[in-house]
Short mmCIF file of C-alpha atoms in Angstrom, two decimals:
data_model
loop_
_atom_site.label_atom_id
_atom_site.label_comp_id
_atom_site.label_asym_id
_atom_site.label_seq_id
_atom_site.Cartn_x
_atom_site.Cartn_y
_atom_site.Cartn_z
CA UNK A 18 136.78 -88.45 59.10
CA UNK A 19 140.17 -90.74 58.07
CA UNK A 20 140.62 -90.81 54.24
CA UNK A 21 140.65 -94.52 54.38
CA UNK A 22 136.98 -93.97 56.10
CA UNK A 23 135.97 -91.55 53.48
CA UNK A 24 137.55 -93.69 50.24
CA UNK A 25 134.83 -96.42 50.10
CA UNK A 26 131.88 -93.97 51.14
CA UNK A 27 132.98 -91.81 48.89
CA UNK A 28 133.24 -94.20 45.72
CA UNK A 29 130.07 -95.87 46.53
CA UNK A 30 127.94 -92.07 46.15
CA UNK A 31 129.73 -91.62 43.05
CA UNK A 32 128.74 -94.76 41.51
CA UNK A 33 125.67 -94.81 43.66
CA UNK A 34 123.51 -95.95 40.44
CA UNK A 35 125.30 -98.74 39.58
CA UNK A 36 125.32 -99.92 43.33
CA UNK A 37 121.49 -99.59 43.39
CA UNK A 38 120.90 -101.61 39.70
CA UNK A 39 123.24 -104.60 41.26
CA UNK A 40 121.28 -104.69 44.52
CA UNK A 41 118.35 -105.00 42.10
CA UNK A 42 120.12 -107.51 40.42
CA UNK A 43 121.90 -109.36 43.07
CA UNK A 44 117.76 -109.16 44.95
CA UNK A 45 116.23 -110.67 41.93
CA UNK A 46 118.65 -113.95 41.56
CA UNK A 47 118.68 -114.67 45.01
CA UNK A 48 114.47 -114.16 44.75
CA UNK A 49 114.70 -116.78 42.21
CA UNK A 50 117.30 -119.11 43.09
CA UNK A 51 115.97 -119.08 46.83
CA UNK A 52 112.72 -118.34 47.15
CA UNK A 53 112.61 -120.09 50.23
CA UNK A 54 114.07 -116.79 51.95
CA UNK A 55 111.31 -114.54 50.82
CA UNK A 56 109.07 -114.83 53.95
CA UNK A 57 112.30 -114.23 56.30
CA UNK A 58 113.73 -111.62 54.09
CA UNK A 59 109.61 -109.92 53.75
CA UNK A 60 110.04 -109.54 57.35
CA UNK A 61 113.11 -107.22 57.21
CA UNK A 62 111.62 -104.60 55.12
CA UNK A 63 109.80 -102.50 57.52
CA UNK A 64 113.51 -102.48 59.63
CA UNK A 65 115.66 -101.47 56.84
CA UNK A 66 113.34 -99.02 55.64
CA UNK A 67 113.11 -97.76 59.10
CA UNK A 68 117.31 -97.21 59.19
CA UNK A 69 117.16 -95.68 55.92
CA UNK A 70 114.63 -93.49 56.81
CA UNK A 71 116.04 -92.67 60.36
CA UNK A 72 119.46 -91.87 58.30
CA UNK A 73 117.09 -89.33 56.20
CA UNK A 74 115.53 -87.50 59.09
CA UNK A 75 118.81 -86.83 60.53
CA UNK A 76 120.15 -84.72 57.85
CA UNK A 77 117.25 -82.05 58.47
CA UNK A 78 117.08 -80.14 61.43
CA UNK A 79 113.64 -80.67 63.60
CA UNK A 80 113.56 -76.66 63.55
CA UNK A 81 113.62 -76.99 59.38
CA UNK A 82 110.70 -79.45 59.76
CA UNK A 83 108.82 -76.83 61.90
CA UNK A 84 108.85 -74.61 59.59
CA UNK A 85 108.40 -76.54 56.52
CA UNK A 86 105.27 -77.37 58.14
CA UNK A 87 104.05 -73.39 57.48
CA UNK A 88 104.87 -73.57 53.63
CA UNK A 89 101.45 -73.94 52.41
CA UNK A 90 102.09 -73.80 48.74
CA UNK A 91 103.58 -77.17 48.37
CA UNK A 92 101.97 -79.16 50.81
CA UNK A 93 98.47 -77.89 48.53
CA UNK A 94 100.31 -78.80 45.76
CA UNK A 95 101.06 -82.13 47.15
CA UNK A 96 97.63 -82.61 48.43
CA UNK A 97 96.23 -82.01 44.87
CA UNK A 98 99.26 -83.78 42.32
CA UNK A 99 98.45 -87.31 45.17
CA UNK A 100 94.61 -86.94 45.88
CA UNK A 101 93.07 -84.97 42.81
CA UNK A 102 95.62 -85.50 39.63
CA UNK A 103 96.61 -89.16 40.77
CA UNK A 104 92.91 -90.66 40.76
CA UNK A 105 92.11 -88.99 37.31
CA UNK A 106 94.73 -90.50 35.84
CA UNK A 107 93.83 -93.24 37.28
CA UNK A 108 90.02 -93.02 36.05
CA UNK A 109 91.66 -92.47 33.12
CA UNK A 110 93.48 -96.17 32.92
CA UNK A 111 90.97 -97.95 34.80
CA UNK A 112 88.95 -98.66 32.02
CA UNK A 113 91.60 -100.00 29.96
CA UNK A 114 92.77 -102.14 32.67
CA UNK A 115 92.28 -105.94 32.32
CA UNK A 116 88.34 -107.05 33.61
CA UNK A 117 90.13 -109.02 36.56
CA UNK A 118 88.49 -108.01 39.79
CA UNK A 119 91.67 -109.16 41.66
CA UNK A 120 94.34 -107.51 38.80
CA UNK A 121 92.01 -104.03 38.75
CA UNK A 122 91.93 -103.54 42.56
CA UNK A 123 95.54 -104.57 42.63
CA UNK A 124 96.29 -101.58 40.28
CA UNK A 125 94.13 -99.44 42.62
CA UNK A 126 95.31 -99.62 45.72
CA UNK A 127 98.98 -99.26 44.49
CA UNK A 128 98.28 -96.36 42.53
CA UNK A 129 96.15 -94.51 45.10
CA UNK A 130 98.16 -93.81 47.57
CA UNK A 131 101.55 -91.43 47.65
CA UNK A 132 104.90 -93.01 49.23
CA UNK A 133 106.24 -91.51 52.29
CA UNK A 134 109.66 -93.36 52.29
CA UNK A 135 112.22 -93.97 49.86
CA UNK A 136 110.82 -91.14 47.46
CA UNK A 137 112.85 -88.91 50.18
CA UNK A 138 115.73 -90.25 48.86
CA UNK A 139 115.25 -90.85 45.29
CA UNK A 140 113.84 -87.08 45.09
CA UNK A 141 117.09 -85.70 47.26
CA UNK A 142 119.22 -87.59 44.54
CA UNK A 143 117.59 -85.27 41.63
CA UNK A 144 117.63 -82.13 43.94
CA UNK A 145 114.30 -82.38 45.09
CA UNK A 146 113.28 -80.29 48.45
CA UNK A 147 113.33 -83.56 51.25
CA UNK A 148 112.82 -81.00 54.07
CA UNK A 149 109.47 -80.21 52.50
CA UNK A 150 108.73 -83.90 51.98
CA UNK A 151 109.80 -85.06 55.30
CA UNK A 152 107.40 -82.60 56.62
CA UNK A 153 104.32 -83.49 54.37
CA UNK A 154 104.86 -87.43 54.68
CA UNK A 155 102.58 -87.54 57.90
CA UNK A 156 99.88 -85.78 56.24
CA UNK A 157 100.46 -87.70 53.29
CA UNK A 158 100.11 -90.76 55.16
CA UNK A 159 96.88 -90.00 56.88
CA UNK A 160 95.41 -88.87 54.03
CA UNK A 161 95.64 -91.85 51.95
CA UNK A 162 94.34 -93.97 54.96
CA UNK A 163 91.35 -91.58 55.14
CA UNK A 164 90.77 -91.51 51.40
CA UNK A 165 91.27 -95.03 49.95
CA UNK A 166 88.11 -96.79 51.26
CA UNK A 167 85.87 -93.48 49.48
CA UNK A 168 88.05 -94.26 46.28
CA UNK A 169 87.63 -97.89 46.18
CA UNK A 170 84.11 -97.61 46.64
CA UNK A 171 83.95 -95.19 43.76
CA UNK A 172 85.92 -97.56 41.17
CA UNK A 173 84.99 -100.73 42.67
CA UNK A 174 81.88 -100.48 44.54
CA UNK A 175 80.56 -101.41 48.06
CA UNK A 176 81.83 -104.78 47.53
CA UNK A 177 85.20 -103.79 47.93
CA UNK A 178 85.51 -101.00 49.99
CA UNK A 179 85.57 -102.95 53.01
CA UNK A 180 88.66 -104.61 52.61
CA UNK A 181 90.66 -101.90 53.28
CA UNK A 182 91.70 -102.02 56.90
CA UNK A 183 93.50 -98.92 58.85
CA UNK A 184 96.20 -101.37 60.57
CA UNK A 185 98.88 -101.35 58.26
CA UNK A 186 98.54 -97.58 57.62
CA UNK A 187 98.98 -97.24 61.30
CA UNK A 188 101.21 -99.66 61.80
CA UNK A 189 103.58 -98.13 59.22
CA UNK A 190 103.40 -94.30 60.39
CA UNK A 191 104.57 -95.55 64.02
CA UNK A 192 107.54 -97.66 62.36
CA UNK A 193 108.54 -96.07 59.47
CA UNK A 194 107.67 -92.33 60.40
CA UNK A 195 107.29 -91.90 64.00
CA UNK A 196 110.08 -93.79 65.64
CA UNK A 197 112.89 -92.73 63.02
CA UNK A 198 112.40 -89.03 63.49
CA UNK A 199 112.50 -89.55 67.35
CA UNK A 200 115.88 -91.39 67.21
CA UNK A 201 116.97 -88.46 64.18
CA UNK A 202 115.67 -85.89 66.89
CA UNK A 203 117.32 -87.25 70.10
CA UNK A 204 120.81 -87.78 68.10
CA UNK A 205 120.66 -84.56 66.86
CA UNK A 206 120.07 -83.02 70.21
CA UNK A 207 122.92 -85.54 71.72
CA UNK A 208 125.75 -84.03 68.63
CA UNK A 209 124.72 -80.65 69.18
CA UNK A 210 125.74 -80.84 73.23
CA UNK A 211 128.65 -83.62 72.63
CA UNK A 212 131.28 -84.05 69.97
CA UNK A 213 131.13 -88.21 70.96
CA UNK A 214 127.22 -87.31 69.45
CA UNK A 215 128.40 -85.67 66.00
CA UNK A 216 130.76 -88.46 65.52
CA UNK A 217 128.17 -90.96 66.00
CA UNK A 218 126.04 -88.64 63.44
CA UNK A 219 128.47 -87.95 61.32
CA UNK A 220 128.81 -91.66 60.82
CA UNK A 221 125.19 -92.57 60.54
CA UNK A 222 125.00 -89.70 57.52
CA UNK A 223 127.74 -92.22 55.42
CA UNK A 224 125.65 -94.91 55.52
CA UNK A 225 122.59 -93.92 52.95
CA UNK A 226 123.76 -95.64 49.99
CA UNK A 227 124.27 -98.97 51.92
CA UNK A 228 121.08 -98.58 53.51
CA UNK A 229 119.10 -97.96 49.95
CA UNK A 230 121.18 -100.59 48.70
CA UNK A 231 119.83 -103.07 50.82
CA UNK A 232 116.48 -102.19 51.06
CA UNK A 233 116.13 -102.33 47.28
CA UNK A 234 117.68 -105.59 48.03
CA UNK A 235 115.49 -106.92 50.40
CA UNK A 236 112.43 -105.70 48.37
CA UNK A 237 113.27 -107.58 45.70
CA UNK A 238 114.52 -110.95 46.91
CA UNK A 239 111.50 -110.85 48.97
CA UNK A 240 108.80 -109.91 46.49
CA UNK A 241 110.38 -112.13 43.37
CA UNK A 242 109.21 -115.51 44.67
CA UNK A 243 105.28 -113.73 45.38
CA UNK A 244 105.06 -113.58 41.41
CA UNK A 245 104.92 -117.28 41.04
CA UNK A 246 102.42 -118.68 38.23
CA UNK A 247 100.83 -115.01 38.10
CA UNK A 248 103.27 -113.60 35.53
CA UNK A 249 100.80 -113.02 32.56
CA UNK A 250 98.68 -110.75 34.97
CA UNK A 251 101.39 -109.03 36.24
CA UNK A 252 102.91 -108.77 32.39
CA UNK A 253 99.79 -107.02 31.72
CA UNK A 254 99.71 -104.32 34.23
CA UNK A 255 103.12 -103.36 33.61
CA UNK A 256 102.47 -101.32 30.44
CA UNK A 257 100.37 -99.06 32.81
CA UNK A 258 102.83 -98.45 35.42
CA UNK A 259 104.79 -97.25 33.20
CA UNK A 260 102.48 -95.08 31.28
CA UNK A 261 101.75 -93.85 34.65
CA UNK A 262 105.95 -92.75 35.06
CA UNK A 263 105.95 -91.09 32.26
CA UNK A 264 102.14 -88.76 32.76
CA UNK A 265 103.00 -88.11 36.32
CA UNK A 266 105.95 -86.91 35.72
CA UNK A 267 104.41 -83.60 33.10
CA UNK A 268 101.39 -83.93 35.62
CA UNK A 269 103.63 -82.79 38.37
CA UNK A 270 105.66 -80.13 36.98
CA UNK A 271 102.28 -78.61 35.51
CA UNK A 272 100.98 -79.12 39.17
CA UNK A 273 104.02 -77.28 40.79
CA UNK A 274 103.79 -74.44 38.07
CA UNK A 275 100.64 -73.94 39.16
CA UNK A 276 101.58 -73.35 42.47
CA UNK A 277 104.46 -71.68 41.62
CA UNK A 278 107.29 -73.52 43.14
CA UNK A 279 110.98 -72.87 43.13
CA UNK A 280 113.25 -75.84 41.80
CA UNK A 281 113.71 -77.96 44.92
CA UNK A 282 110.09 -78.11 45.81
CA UNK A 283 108.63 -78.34 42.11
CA UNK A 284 111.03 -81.88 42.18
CA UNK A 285 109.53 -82.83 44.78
CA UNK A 286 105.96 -83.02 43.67
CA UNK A 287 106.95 -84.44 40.48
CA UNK A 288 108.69 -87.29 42.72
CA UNK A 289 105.51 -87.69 45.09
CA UNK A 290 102.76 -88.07 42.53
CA UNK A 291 104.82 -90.68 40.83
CA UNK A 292 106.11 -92.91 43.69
CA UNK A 293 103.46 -94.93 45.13
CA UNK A 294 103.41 -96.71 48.38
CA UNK A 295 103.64 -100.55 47.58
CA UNK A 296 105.32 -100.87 50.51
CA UNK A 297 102.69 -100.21 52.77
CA UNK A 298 100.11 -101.59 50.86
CA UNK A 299 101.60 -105.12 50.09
CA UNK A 300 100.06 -106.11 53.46
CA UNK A 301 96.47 -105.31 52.40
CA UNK A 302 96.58 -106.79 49.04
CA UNK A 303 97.85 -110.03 51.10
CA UNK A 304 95.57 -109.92 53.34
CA UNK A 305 92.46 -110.14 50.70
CA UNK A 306 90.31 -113.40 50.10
CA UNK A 307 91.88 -116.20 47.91
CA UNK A 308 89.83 -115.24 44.93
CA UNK A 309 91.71 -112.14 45.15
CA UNK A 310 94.96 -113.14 45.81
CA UNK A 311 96.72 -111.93 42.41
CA UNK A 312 96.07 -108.48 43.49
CA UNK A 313 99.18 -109.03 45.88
CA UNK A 314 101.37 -109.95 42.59
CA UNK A 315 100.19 -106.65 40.96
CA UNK A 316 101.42 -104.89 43.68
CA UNK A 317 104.37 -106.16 43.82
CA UNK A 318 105.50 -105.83 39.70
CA UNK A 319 104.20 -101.83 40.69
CA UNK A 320 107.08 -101.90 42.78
CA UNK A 321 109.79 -103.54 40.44
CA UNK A 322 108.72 -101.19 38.01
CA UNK A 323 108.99 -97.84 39.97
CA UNK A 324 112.39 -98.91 41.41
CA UNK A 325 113.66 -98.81 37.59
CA UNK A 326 111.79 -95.80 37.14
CA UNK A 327 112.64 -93.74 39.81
CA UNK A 328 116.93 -94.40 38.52
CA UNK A 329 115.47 -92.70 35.60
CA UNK A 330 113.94 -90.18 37.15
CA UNK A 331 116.84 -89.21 38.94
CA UNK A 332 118.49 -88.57 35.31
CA UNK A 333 115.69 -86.92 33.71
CA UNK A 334 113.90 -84.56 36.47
CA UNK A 335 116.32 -82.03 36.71
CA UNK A 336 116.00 -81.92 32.80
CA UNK A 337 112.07 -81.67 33.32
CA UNK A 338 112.59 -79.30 35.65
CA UNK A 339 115.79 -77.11 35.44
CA UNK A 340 117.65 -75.36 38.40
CA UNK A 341 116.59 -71.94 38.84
CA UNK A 342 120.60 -70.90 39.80
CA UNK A 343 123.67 -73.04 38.87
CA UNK A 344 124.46 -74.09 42.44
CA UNK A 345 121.30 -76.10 42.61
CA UNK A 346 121.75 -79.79 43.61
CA UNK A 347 122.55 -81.67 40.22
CA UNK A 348 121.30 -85.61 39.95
CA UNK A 349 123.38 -88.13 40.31
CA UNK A 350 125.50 -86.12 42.40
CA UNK A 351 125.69 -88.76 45.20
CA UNK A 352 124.08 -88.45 48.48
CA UNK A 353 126.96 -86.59 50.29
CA UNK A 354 126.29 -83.25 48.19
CA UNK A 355 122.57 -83.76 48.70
CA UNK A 356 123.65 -84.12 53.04
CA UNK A 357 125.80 -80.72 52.62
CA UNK A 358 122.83 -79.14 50.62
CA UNK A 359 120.20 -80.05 53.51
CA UNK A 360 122.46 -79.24 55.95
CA UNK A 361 123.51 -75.46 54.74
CA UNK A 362 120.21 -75.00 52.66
CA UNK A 363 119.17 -71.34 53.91
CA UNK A 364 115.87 -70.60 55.23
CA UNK A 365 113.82 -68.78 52.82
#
């Protein structure tokens, strides 16, 4: 790669931090100035997640995936720190939560279910294991769509539990999980039988930063105009995201001790019990009845909230959880370490 190529790509992962805040930033005044884009710019999150997610899959081998698949220990521990510690924490808020219906199964379907997207980056940023996530995502994904009807119905009640439809779940795995890893796989197979194909991969590996850049752009100029005249219920939830940051974050370590993980993977479950997947289910809160229609705005602050919180926890997880050896991925790093560490990782 020409050093003029490599300049700009290489002074955007160093200040990569700064780049994400003023996408943030740049999302929420254009959010408030124009809300009139959110609807066009709502449309374009699936697609930019998708590229930034397609960018992801490409840095890890399809064999590494395969065998990820085999390490039992952490997907258990994932299993357990997303669908056993997550709802008793949870249990544990949902009585303090505000009487709402509409606010309290906001909360719940936010919280309930594990991300499978960005927390692949944010968790490669802090040296977390995103070979072992990228293989669990799919099971994470189908779990949560199994599982969130039975949990509604045990907070909520009958009532509720029926709202819940297995579209969007579906609809997300195909777009966000199926059809990125086939384009990762099929350029991978192209630059490993023609240099014209590692150029074209070599360049698509540059371009994580802009992509997570713009989809925390697009998020957030999209979502800003949703909170409308609902800010004193979403100004009360907000405490409780929070809270939740800060428990899932000993929650997961003690999870991954328990399971005794090395360094990379024990990041990584502390990163997928506290990401949630807004993105995904935005669509459901949205699609509720008009009596329940703040439940999309809760959703929505969940996500404002984590965003901040997950630049944090790229500082403060590899203090949480210290590298076993000195040559493990530091945070804040910048994504072209975290490529060279995916790409040369050993097998173990």
């Amino acid at each position: 790669m020409s050093q003029e190529r490599s300049g700009p790509v290489e002074r955007m992962e160093h200040h990569q931090i700064a780049v994400y805040l003023g996408a943030m930033a740049a999302g929420a005044l254009v959010g408030w100035a124009a809300p009139s884009f959110g609807p066009g710019l709502e449309h374009a999150i699936n697609p930019v997640l998708g590229a930034l997610l397609f960018v992801t899959f490409l840095q890890v081998p399809a064999a590494d995936l395969v065998r990820s698949l085999r390490d039992g220990r952490f997907l258990s521990a994932a299993l357990v720190v997303n669908f056993v510690v997550v709802p008793l924490v949870v249990t544990g808020m949902f009585v303090l939560l505000p009487a709402d219906r509409a606010v309290r199964i906001g909360v719940l379907l936010v919280l309930l279910c594990p991300c499978v997207d960005y927390v692949i980056v944010f968790s490669g940023l802090a040296g977390g294991s995103g070979r072992r996530l990228l293989a669990a995502t799919p099971l994470l994904l189908v779990a949560q769509m199994l599982l969130l009807p039975g949990f509604l119905y045990l907070f909520m009640g009958s009532a509720l539990a029926d709202v819940v439809e297995t579209g969007p779940f579906v609809e997300a795995f195909v777009v966000l999980i199926v059809i990125p890893l086939a384009l990762a796989w099929a350029l991978q197979a192209w630059a490993a039988r023609r240099p014209a194909g590692r150029k074209v991969s070599d360049a698509a590996t540059t371009t994580m930063v802009p992509l997570m850049a713009a989809t925390l752009f697009v998020v957030v100029a999209s979502q800003v105009p949703e909170l409308g005249d609902s800010l004193a219920d979403v100004a009360a939830v907000i405490p409780f995201y929070a809270a939740f940051l800060v428990i899932m974050a000993f929650a997961g370590k003690l999870v991954a001790l328990l399971f005794r993980l090395d360094t990379p993977a024990s990041r990584a479950v502390v990163f997928s019990g506290a990401t949630r997947n807004s993105l995904v289910v935005l669509p459901l809160a949205l699609a509720l009845p008009d009596a329940l229609s703040v439940a999309a705005a809760v959703v929505v602050a969940q996500t404002l909230v984590e965003v901040l919180g997950m630049v944090l926890y790229v500082r403060l997880v590899p203090r949480l959880v210290p590298a076993d050896k000195p040559s493990t991925v530091r945070a804040g790093s910048g994504a072209r370490p975290v490529r060279r560490a995916l790409r040369n990782r050993p097998g173990r």
